[in-house]
PDB file of C-alpha atoms in Angstrom:
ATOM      1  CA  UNK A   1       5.345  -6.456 -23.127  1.00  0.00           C
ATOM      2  CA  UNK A   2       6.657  -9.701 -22.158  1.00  0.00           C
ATOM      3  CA  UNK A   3       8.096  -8.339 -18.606  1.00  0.00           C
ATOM      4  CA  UNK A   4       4.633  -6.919 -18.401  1.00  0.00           C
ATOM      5  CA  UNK A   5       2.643 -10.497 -19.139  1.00  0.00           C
ATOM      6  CA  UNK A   6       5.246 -12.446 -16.705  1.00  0.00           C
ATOM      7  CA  UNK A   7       4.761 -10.125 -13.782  1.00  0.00           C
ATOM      8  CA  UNK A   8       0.603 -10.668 -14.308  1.00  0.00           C
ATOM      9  CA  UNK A   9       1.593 -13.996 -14.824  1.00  0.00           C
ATOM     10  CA  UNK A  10       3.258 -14.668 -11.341  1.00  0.00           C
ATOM     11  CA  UNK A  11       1.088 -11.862  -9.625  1.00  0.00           C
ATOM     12  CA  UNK A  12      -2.267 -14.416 -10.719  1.00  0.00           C
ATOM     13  CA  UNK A  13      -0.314 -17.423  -9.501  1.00  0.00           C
ATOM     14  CA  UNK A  14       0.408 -15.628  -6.211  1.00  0.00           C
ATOM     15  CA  UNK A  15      -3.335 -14.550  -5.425  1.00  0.00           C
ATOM     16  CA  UNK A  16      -5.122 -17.690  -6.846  1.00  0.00           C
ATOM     17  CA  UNK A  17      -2.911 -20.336  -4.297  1.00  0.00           C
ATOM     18  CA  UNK A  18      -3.046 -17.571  -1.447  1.00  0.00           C
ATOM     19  CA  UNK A  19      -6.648 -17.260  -1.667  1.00  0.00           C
ATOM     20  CA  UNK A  20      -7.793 -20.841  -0.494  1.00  0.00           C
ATOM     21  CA  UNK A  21      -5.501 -20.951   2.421  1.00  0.00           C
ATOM     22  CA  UNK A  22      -6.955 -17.619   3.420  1.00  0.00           C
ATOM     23  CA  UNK A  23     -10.562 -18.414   2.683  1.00  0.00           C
ATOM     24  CA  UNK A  24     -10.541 -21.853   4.824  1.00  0.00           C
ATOM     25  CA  UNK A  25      -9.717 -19.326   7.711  1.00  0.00           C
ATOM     26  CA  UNK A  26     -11.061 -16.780   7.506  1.00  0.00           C
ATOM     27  CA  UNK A  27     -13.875 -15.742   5.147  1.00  0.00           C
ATOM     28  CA  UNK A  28     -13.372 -11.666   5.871  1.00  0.00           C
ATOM     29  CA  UNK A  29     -10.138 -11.792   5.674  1.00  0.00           C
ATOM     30  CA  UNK A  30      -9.916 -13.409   2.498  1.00  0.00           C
ATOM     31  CA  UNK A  31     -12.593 -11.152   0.634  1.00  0.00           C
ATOM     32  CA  UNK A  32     -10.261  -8.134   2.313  1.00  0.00           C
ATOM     33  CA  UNK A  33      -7.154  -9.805   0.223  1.00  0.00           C
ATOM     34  CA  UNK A  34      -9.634 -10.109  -3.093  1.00  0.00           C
ATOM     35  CA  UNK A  35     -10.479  -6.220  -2.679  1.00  0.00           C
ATOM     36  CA  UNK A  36      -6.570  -4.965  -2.603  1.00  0.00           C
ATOM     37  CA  UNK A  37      -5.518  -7.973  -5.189  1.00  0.00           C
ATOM     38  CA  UNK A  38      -7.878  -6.495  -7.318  1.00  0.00           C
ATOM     39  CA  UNK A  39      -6.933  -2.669  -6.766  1.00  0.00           C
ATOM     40  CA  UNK A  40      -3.608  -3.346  -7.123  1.00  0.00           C
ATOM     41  CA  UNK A  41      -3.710  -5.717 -10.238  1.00  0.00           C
ATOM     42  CA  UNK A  42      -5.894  -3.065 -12.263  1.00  0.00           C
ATOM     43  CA  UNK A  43      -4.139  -0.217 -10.807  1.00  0.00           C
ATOM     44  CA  UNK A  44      -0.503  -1.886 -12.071  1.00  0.00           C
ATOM     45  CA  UNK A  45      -1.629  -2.829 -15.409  1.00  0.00           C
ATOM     46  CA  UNK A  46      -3.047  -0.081 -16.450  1.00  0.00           C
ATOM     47  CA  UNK A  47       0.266   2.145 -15.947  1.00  0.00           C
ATOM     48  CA  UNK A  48       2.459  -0.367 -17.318  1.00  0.00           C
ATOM     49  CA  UNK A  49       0.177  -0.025 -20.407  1.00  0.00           C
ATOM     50  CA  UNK A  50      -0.193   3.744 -20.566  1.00  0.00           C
ATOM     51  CA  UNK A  51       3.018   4.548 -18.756  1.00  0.00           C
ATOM     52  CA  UNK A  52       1.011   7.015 -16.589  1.00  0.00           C
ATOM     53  CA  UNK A  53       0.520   6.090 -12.856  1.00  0.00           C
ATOM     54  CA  UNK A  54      -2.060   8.408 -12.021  1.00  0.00           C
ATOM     55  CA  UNK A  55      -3.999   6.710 -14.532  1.00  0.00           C
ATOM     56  CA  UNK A  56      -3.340   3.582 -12.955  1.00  0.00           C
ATOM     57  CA  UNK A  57      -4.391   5.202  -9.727  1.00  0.00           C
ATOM     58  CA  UNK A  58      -7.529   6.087 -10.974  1.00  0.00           C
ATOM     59  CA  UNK A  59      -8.384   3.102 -12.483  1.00  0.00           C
ATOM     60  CA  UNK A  60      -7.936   1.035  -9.963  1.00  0.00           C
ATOM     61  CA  UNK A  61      -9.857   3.464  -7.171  1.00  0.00           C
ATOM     62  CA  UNK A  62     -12.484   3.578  -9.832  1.00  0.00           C
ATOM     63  CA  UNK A  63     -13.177  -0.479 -10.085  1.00  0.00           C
ATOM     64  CA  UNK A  64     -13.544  -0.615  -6.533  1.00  0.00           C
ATOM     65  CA  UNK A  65     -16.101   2.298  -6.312  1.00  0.00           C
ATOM     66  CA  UNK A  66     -18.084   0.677  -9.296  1.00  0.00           C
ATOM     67  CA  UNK A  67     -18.112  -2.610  -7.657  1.00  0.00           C
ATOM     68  CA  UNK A  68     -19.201  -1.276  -4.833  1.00  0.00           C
ATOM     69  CA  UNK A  69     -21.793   0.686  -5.919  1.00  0.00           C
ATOM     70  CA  UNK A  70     -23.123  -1.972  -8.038  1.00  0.00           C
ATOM     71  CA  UNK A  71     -22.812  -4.429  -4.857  1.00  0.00           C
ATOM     72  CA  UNK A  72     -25.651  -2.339  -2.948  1.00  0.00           C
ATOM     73  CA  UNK A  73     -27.850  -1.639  -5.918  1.00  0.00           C
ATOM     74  CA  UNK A  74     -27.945  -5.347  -6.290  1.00  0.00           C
ATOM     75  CA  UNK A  75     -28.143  -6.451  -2.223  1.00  0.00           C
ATOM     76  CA  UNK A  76     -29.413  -5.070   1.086  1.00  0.00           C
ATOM     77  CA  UNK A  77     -25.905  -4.248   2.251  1.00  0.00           C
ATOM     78  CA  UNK A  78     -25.364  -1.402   4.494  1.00  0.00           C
ATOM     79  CA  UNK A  79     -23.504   1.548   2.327  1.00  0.00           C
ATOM     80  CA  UNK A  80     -21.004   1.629   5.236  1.00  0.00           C
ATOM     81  CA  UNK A  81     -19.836  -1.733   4.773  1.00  0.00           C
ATOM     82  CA  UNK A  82     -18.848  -0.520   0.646  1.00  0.00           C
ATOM     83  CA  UNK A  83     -17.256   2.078   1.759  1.00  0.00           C
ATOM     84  CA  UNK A  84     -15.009   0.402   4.304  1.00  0.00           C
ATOM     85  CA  UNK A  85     -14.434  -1.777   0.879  1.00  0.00           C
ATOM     86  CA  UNK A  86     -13.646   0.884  -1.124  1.00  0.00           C
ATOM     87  CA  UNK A  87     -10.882   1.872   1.010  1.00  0.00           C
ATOM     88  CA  UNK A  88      -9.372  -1.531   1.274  1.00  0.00           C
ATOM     89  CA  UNK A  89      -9.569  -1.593  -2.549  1.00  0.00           C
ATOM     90  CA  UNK A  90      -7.695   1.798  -3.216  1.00  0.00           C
ATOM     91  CA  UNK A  91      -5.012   0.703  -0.841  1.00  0.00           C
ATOM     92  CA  UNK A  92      -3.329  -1.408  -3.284  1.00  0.00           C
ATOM     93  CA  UNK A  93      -3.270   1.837  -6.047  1.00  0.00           C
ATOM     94  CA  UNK A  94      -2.652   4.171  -3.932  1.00  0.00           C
ATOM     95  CA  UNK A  95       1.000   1.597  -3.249  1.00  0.00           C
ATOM     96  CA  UNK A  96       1.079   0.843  -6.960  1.00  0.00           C
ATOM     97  CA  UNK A  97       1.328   4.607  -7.588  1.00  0.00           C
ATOM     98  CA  UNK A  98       3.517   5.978  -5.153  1.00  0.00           C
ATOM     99  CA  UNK A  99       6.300   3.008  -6.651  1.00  0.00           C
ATOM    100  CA  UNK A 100       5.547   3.921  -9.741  1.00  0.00           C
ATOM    101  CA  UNK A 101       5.436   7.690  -9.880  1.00  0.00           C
ATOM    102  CA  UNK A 102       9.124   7.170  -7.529  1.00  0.00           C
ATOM    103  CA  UNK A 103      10.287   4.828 -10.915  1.00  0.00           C
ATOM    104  CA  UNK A 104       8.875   7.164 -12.809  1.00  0.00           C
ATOM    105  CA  UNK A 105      10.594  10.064 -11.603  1.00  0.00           C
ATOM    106  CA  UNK A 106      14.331   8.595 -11.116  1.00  0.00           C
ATOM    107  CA  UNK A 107      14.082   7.040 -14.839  1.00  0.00           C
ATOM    108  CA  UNK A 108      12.936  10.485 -15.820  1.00  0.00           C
ATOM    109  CA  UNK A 109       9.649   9.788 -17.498  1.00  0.00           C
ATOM    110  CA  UNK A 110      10.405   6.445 -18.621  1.00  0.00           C
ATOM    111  CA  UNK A 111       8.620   3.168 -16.175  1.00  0.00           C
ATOM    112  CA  UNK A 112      10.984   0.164 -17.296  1.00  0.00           C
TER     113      UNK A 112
END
């Protein structure tokens, strides 16, 4: 548990002093780095809690589609520009699980 709270730890550090050097250039680009942070940050903790990484796949795929959908209930934005989100989002799980499930397998069943 304490490996698990360090790496969050240094992950949060990471994104929150990348982000302002990215936003003060560019504004898409740094929303685009939010999206996969995100992914990736739900997508990792979740299967370092339940030691399943299609769980943490699914979970993190999931939060993007539910922030997208909520994102054009609530605004006038074009479905096509969620769904180009969603995509960006899942990237980061879709890494997160393909390391994992390669852990995974060569510590046969056991993510340390």
């Amino acid at each position: 548990m304490k490996k698990l709270l360090a790496t969050l730890l240094l992950a949060a550090l990471a994104v929150s002093s990348a982000v302002p050097a990215l936003a003060q250039e560019d504004t898409q680009v740094s929303r685009k780095f939010l999206h996969v942070a995100a992914g990736t940050g739900i997508s990792y903790t979740v299967t370092q809690l339940t030691k399943k990484p299609k769980l943490g796949l699914l979970a993190g795929i999931s939060s993007g589609v539910a922030k997208e959908l909520y994102d054009h209930q609530t605004s006038n934005e074009p479905i096509s520009g969620n769904i180009r989100d969603i995509a960006i989002t899942a990237a980061g799980p879709v890494v997160i699980y393909l390391i994992t499930r390669h852990i995974f397998r060569k510590n046969k069943g056991e993510i340390r």
